[in-house]
XYZ file of C-alpha atoms in Angstrom:
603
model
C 28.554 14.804 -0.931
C 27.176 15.905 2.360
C 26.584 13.276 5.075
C 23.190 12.829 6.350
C 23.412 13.224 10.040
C 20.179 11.916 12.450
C 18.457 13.659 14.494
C 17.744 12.669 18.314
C 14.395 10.347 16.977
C 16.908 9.205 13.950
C 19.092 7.913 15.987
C 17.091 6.355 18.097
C 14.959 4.528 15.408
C 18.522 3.767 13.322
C 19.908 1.765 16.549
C 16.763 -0.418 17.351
C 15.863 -1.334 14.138
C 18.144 -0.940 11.296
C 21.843 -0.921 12.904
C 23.735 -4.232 12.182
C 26.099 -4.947 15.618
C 28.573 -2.550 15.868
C 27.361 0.168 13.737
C 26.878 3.456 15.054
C 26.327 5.729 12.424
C 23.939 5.850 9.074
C 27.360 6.333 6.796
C 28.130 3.089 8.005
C 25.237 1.197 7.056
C 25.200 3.145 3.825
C 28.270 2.021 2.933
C 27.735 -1.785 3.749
C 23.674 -1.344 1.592
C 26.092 0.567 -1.551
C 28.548 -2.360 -1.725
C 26.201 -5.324 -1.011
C 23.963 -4.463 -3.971
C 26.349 -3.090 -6.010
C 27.430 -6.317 -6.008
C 25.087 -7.134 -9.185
C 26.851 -4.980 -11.394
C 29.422 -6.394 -14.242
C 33.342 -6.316 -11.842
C 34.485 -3.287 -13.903
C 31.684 -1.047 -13.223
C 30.781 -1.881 -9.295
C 33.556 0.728 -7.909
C 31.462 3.146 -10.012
C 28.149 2.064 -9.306
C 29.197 1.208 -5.609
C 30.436 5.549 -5.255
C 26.685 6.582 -6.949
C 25.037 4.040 -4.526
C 26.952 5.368 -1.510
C 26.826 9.180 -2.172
C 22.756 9.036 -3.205
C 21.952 6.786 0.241
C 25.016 8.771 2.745
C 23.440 11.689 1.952
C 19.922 10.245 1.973
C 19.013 11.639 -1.159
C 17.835 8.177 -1.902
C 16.373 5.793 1.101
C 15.744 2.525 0.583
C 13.059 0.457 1.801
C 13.380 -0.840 5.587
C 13.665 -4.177 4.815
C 16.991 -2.808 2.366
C 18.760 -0.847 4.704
C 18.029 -3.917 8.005
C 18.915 -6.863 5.266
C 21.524 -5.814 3.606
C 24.824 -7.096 4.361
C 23.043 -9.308 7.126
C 23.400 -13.507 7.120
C 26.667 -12.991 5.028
C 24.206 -11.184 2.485
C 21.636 -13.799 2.556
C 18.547 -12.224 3.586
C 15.228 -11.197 2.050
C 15.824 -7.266 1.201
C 11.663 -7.262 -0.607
C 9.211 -5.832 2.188
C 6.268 -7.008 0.056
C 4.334 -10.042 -1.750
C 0.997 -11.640 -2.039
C -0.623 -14.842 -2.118
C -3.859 -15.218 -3.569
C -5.346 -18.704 -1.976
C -7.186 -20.993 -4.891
C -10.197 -23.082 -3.343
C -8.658 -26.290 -2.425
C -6.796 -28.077 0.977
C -3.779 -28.035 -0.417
C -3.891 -24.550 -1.757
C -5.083 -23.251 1.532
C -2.226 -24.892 3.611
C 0.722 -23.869 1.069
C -1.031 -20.637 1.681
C -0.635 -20.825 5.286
C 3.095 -22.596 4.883
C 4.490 -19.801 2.782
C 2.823 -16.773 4.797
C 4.689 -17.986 7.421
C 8.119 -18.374 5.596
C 7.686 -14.890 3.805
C 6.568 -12.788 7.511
C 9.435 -14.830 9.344
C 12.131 -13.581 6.703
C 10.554 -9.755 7.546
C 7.714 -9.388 4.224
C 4.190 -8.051 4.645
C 1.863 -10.212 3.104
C -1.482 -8.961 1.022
C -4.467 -11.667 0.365
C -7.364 -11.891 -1.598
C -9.808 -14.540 -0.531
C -12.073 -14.413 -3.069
C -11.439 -17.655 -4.907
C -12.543 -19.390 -1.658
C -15.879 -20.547 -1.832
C -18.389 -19.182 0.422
C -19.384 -20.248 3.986
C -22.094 -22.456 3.908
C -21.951 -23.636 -0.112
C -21.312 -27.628 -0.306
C -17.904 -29.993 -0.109
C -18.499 -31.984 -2.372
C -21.426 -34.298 -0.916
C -21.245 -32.498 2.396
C -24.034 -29.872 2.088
C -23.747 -26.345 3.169
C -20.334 -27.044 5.066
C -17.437 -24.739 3.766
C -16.023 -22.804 6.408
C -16.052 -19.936 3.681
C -12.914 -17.110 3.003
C -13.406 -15.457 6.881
C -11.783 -18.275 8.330
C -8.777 -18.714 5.857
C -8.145 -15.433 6.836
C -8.320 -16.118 10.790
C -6.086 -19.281 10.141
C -3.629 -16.924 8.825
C -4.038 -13.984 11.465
C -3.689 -16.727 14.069
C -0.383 -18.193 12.419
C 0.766 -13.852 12.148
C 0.025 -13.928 16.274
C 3.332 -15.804 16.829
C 5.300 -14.200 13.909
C 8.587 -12.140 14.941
C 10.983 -10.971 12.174
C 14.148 -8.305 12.157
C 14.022 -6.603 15.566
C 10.764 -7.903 17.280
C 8.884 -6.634 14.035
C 5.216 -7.972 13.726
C 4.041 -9.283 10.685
C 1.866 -7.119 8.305
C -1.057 -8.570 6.569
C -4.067 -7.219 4.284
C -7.096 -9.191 3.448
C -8.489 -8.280 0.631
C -12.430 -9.348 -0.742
C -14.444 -8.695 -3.699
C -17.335 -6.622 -3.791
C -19.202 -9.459 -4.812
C -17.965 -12.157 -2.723
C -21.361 -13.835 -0.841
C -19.065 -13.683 2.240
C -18.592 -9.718 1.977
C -20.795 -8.647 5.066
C -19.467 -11.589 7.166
C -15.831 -10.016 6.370
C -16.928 -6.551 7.519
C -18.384 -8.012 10.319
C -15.827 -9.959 11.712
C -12.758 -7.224 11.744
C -14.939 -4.669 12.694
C -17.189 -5.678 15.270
C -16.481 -8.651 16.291
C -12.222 -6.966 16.585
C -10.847 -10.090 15.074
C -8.031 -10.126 12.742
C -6.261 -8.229 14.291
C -2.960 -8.314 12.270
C -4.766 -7.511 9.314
C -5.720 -3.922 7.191
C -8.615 -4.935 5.511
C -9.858 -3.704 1.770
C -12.751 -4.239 -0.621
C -12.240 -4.678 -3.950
C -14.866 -2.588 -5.831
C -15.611 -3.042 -10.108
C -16.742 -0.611 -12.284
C -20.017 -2.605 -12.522
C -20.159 -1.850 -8.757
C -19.633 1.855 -8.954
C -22.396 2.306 -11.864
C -24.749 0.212 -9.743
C -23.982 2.440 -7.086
C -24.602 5.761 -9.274
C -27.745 4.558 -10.480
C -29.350 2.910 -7.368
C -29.306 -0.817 -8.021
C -30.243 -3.528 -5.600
C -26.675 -5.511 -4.992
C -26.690 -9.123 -5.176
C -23.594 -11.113 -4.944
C -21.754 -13.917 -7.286
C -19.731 -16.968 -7.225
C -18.761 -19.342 -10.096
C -21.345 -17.764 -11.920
C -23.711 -18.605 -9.011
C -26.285 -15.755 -8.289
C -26.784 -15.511 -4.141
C -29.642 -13.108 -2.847
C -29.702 -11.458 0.852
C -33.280 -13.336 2.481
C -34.649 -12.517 5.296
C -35.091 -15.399 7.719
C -37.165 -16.176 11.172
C -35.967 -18.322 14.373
C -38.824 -20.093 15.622
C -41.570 -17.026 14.133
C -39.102 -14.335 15.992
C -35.512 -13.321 15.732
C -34.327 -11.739 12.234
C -31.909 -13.288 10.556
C -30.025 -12.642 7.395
C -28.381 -15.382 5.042
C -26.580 -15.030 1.642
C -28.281 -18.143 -0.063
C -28.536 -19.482 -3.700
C -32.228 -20.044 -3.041
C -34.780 -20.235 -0.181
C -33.919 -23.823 0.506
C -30.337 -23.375 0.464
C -31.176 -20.187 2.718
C -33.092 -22.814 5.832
C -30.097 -24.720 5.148
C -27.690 -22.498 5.774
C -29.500 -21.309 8.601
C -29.768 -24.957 10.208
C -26.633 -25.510 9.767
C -25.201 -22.115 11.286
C -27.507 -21.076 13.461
C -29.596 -23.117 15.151
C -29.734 -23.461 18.852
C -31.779 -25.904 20.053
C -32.987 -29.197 18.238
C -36.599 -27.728 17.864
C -35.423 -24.518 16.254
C -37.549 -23.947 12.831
C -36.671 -20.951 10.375
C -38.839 -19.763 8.140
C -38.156 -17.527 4.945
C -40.190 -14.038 4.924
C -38.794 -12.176 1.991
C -35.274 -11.850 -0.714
C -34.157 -8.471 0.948
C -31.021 -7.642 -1.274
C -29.301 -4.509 -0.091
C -29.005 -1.692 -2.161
C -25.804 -0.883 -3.820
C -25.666 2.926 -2.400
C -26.245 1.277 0.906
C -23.557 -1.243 0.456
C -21.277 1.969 -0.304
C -22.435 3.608 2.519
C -21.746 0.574 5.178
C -18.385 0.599 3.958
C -17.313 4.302 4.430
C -19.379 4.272 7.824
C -17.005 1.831 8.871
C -14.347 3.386 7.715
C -14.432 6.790 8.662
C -15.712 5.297 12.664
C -12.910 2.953 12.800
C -10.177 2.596 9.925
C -10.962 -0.203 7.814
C -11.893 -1.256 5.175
C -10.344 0.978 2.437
C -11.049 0.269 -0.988
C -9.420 -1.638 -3.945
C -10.168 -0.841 -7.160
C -9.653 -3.631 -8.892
C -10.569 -2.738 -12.295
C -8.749 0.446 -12.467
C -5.614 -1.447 -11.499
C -5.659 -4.036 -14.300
C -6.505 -1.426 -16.113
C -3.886 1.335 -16.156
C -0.749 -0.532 -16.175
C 1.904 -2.519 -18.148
C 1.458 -6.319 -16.898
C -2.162 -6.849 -17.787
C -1.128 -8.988 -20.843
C 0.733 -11.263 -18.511
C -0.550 -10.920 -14.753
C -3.550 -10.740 -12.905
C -3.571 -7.558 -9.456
C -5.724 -9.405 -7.454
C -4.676 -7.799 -4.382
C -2.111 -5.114 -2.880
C 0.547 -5.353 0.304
C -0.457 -4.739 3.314
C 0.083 -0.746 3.187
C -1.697 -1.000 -0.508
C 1.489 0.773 -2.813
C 1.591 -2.248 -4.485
C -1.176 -4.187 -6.445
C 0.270 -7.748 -7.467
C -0.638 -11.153 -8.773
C 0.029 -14.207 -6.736
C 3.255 -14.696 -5.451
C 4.323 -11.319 -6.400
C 6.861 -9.049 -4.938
C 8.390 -6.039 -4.400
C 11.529 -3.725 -3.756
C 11.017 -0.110 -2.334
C 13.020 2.947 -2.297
C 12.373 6.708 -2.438
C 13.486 9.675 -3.403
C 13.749 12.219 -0.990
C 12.407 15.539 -2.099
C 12.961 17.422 0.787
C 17.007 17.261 -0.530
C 15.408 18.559 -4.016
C 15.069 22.095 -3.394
C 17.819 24.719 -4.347
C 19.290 26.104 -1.197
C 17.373 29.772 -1.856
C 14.131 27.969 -2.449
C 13.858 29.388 -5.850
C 13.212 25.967 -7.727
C 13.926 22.363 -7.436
C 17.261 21.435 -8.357
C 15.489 19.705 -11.448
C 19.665 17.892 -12.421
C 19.591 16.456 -8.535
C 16.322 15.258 -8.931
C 16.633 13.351 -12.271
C 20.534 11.931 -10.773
C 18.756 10.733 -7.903
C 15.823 8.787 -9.943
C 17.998 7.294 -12.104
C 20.537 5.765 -9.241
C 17.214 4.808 -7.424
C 16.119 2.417 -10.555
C 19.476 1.426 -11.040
C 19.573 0.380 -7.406
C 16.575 -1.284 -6.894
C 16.697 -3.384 -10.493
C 20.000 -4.647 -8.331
C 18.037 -5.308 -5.240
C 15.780 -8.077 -7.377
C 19.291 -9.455 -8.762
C 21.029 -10.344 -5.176
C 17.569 -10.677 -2.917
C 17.571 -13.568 -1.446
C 13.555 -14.337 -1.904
C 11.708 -16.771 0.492
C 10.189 -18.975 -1.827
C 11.215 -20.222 -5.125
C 7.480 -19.294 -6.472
C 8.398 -15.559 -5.402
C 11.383 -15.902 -7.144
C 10.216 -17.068 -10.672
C 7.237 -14.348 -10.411
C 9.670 -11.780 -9.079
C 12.006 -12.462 -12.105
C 9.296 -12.408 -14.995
C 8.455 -8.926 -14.175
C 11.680 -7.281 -12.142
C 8.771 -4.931 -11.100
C 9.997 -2.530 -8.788
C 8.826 0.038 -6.752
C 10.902 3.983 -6.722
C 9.022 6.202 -4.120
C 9.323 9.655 -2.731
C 9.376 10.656 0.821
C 9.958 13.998 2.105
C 7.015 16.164 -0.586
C 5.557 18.264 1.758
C 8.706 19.525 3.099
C 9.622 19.972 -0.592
C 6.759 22.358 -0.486
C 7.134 24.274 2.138
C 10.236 24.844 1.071
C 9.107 26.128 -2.600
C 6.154 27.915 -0.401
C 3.552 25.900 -1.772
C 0.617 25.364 0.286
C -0.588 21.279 0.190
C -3.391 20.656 -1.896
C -3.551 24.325 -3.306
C -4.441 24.957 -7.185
C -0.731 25.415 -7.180
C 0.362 22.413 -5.547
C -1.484 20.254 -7.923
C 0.108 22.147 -11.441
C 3.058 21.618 -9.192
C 2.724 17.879 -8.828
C 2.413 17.705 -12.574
C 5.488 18.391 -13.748
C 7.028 17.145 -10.431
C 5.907 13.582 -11.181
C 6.304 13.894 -15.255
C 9.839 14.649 -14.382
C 10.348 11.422 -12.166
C 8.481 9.277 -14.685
C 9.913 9.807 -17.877
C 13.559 9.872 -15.762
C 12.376 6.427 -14.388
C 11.595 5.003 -17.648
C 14.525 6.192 -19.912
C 16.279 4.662 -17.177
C 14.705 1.129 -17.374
C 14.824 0.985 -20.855
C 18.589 2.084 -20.518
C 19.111 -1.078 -18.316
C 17.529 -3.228 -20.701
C 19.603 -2.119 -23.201
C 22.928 -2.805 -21.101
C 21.405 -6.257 -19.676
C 18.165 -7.123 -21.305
C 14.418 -6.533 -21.111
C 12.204 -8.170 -18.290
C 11.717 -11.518 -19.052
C 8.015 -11.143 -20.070
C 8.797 -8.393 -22.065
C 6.894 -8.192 -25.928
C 6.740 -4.514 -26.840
C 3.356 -4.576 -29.490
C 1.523 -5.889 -25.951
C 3.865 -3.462 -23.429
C 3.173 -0.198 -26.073
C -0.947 -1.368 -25.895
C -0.896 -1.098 -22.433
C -3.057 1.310 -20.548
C -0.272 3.071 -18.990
C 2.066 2.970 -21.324
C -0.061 4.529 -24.165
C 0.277 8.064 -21.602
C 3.942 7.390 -22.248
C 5.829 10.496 -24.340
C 6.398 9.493 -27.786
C 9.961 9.492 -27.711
C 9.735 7.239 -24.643
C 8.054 4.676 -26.691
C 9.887 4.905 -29.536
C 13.030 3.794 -27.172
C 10.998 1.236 -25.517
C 10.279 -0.444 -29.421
C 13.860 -0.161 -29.750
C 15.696 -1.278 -26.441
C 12.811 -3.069 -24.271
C 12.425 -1.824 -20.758
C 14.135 -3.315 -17.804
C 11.309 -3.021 -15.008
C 7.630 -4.049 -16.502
C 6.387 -1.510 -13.197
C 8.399 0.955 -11.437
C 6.794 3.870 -9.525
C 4.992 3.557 -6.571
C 4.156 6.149 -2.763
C 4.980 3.812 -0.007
C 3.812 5.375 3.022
C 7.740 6.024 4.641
C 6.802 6.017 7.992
C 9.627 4.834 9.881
C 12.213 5.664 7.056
C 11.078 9.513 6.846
C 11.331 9.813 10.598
C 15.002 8.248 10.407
C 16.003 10.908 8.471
C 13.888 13.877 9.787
C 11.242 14.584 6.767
C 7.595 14.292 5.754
C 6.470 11.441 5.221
C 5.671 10.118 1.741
C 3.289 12.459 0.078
C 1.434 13.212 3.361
C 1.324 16.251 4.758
C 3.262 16.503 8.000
C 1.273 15.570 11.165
C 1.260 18.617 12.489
C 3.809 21.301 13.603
C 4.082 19.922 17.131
C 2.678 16.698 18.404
C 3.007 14.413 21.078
C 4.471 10.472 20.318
C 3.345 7.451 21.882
C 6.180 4.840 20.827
C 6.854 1.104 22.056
C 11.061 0.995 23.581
C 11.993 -2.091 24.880
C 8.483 -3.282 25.629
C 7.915 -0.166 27.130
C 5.692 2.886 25.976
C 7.514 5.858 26.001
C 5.967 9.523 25.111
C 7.732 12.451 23.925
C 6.843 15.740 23.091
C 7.722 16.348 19.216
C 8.161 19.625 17.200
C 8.612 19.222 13.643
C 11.843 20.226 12.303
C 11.982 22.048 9.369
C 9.008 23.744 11.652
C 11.580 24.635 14.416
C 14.027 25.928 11.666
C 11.561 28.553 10.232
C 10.216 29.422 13.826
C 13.957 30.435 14.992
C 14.823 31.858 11.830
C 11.508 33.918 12.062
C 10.457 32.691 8.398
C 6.714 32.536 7.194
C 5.297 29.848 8.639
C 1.805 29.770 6.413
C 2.528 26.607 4.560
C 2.790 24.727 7.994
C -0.620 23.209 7.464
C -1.242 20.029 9.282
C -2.384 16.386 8.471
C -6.405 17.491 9.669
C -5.753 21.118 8.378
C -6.154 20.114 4.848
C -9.800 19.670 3.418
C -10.444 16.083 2.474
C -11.312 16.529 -0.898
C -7.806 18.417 -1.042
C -6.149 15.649 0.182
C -7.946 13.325 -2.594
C -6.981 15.940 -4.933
C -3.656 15.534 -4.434
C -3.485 11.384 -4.804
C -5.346 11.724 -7.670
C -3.251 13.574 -9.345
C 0.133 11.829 -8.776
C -2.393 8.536 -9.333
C -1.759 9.159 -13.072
C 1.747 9.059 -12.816
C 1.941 5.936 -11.237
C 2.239 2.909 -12.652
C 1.378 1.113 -9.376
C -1.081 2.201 -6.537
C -0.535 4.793 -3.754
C -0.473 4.636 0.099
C -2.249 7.616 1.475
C -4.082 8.033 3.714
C -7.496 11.071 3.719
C -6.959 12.699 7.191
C -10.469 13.251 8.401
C -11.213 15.412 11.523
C -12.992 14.457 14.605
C -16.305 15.888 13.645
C -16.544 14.528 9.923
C -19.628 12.354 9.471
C -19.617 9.084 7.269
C -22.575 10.521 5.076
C -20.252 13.484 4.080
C -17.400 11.516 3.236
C -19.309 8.799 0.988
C -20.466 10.659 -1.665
C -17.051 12.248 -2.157
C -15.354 8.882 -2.044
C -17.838 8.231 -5.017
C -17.119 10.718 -6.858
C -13.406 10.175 -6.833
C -13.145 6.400 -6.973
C -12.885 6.002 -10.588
C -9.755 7.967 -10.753
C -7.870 6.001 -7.795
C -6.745 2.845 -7.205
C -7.017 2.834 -3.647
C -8.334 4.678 -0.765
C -8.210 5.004 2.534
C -9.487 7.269 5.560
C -8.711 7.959 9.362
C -10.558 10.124 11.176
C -9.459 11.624 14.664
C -9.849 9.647 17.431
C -11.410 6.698 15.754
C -9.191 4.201 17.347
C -7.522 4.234 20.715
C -4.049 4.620 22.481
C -3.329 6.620 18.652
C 0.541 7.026 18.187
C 0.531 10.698 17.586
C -1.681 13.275 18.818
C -1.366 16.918 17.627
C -1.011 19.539 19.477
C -2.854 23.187 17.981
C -0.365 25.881 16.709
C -1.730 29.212 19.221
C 0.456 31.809 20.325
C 0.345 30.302 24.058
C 1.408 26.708 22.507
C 4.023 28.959 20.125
């Protein structure tokens, strides 16, 4: 085994947020993460499993998730090791505040926390005998960003939170609203979850109205005293002046008057949404459907929302454990092939691990706990693919790269899988675990036979195993690409928070520097906004059917892209994905990294 050794950045990322006191060096956490969850295992196999723990993470083939490699070993070994979980908020006080309460408990031990509001009834609908006076599912949300303002966990870490609403939700256009113009919630990534129903109303030019309970509410178009426009999501025109009085009025004379039901169209609903995206960063989209669609848990569990960086779609309560495998290490040294026996040795530790994470985690709430425990889902990753390319010399997003991908992530599933069901063999299945309703699952049935044949006959450990984390931090800890992103670009500046302070430095890539001194080709060097957007949706899409779970990535957009040539790409892809999300250049200010153009001046 060969050491991983950290670079300058490494270094300097591994002492203020992942070294416990003392440590100086990444073999020495290693060894303390190997040992701590190793500590699962039966007593005459953890030496073993301890060594195949140690040598995978020392030599960072295999990086666990941050909240893994800062918790382990930590509080005598107490200490929340998940980085994600949701809470899904029913429509009631009590509901609402235990909401609150454990959002609190979960960010303070260090876990991003995904929401979806859309059980809370809409502003403006009736209490009970109070008329039109629900706050509505905006302000659960600020309740919780406000309670996130004053949330520090690990080494002055913020707490990460998504809000997530349906596409039908009466309260949708307030939710834009609010986040985007208005700049509240600001702890939040915000997401819409879109339906199938949505997308065909969208294809075919439908007027959109929204639902709730079963409750139809159309768009009407109001007047303020025979002047000012307003519009209010109502059940009916009187509900619609009520709402109105009761939201908007002024002055004690005010009068509002209905003109017209102005519904929006659903292509215009679509276009909002990616005009807001591609100006500012938010909202992506959920698609909900698709993701109780293609999985295992659908007999058992509901994906109402993701995390916070959207890898993960869970039901209430749920959770996760991250780690990834880092394909940059997968490459034979002449860049001939992958080293196809490393790979498959470094997925199966990676399960093996991770199943052991959900065994010792200390979890934050005994809800999280049960739900964690009647799924073991967990989430095995890969950091560290477009170095992988470059070093095959595989342009991103070429014809190549995606016949590429397919047998790349064919390999890592069925290796994941014969893994799992290897561990439920040895131990036992997950506890929800019935294999006529596993096998009829929508994911499962793209299984290989023989893989199913050994889930009838052993079970499988894990009900959900493969996810793409984003690996920011981790991936610059140990000097790779990140996730399945492309890199950045070659060189780049970094704008980065030390102490309090902000620091920038002047970064050139790597494995970039490498092939520049060692005066190799330098073509597949292609940039985060040198790759065509649709190639960059090409490429989730494709590893999309491998996954059991979603996929944080994020469609690099340049400066001069234009909402209304994004949006009908989106639409044409959206059925295949179960997330998506876009950044354009410059769309947001003081941006962390800003590249600097590969010219022979620059070189």
């Amino acid at each position: 085994m060969t050491l991983a050794k950290l670079d300058e950045i490494g270094q300097e990322i591994f002492d203020a947020r992942y070294a416990y006191p003392g440590e100086k060096t990444w073999a020495e956490r290693a060894k303390v993460i190997a040992k701590v969850i190793a500590s699962a295992e039966i007593d005459e196999d953890k030496e073993k499993i301890e060594k195949s723990f140690y040598e995978a993470i020392g030599s960072a083939d295999f990086i666990p998730g941050g909240r893994i490699i800062y918790g382990s070993g930590r509080n005598r070994g107490h200490h929340n090791l998940l980085n994600c979980y949701v809470i899904i908020p029913e429509d009631s006080v009590d509901s609402i505040g235990k909401t609150v309460q454990d959002m609190y408990r979960i960010s303070c031990a260090g876990g991003g926390v995904g929401f979806n509001v859309s059980k809370i009834r809409p502003k403006g609908d009736h209490i009970g005998s109070v008329h039109n006076s629900a706050p509505g599912s905006v302000s659960v949300l600020k309740m919780i960003n406000e309670v996130g303002e004053h949330v520090r966990a690990g080494k002055n870490r913020r707490t990460a939170l998504m809000g997530i609403l349906n596409i039908t939700h009466p309260d949708l256009m307030e939710f834009l609203h609010v986040k985007l113009d208005q700049g509240e919630l600001n702890n939040f990534n915000i997401s819409v979850a879109i339906t199938d129903r949505f997308l065909e109303a969208v294809e075919l030019e439908e007027d959109w109205h929204f639902t709730f309970n079963n409750k139809e509410y159309h768009t009407y178009h109001l007047v303020r005293n025979g002047e000012s426009n307003l519009k209010i999501v109502a059940q009916d025109e009187e509900d619609a002046i009520a709402r109105a009085e009761n939201f908007y009025k002024k002055h004690f004379e005010d009068t509002f008057e209905v003109i017209c039901i102005d519904d929006i169209k659903a292509r215009d609903l679509w276009n909002i949404i990616w005009k807001n995206s591609v100006e500012s960063g938010d909202p992506g989209i959920y698609n909900i459907d698709l993701a109780n669609r293609y999985t295992n848990v659908s007999y058992f569990e509901r994906l109402d929302s993701t995390n916070p960086c959207g890898e993960i779609s869970l039901p209430s309560y749920g959770n996760c454990c991250l780690g990834n495998v880092n394909l940059s290490h997968m490459v034979l040294d002449d860049g001939s092939d992958v080293d196809w026996k490393r790979l498959a040795r470094t997925v199966r530790t990676g399960i093996r691990f991770l199943d052991n994470v959900l065994t010792v985690n200390k979890f934050p709430t005994d809800t999280c706990k049960r739900v964690g425990e009647r799924s073991r889902r967990i989430g095995l990753g890969v950091t560290g693919l477009h170095y992988m390319l470059i070093k095959l010399g595989i342009k991103y997003g070429s014809e190549k790269c995606l016949e590429f991908l397919d047998r790349l992530f064919t390999t890592i599933r069925d290796e994941s899988y014969k893994q799992s069901i290897y561990l439920a063999r040895d131990k036992s299945p997950f506890p929800e675990f019935e294999y006529k309703q596993f096998l009829n699952e929508d994911y499962a049935k793209t299984l290989p036979a023989r893989i199913r044949m050994l889930i009838k006959r052993y079970g499988v450990r894990n009900a959900v195993m493969l996810t793409i984390p984003p690996c920011g931090t981790i991936s610059m800890l140990h000097g790779v690409s990140s996730g399945i992103e492309p890199i950045f670009s070659a060189m780049y500046t970094r704008r980065y928070r030390h102490n309090n302070i902000w620091k920038e430095k002047l970064v050139v890539d790597p494995l970039f520097r490498e092939y520049f001194e060692e005066d190799r080709s330098l073509e597949c060097f292609v940039g985060a906004y040198d790759v065509a957007p649709e190639d960059h949706i090409r490429v989730q899409a494709t590893i999309q059917k491998y996954m059991d779970s979603c996929i944080s990535k994020t469609i690099n957009l340049p400066a001069t892209s234009t909402p209304e040539e994004f949006s009908q790409a989106a639409l044409d892809y959206a059925p295949y994905l179960k997330g998506l999300t876009v950044y354009r250049a410059g769309a947001k200010e003081g941006e962390p990294l800003t590249a600097i153009p590969l010219t022979k001046e620059n070189i």
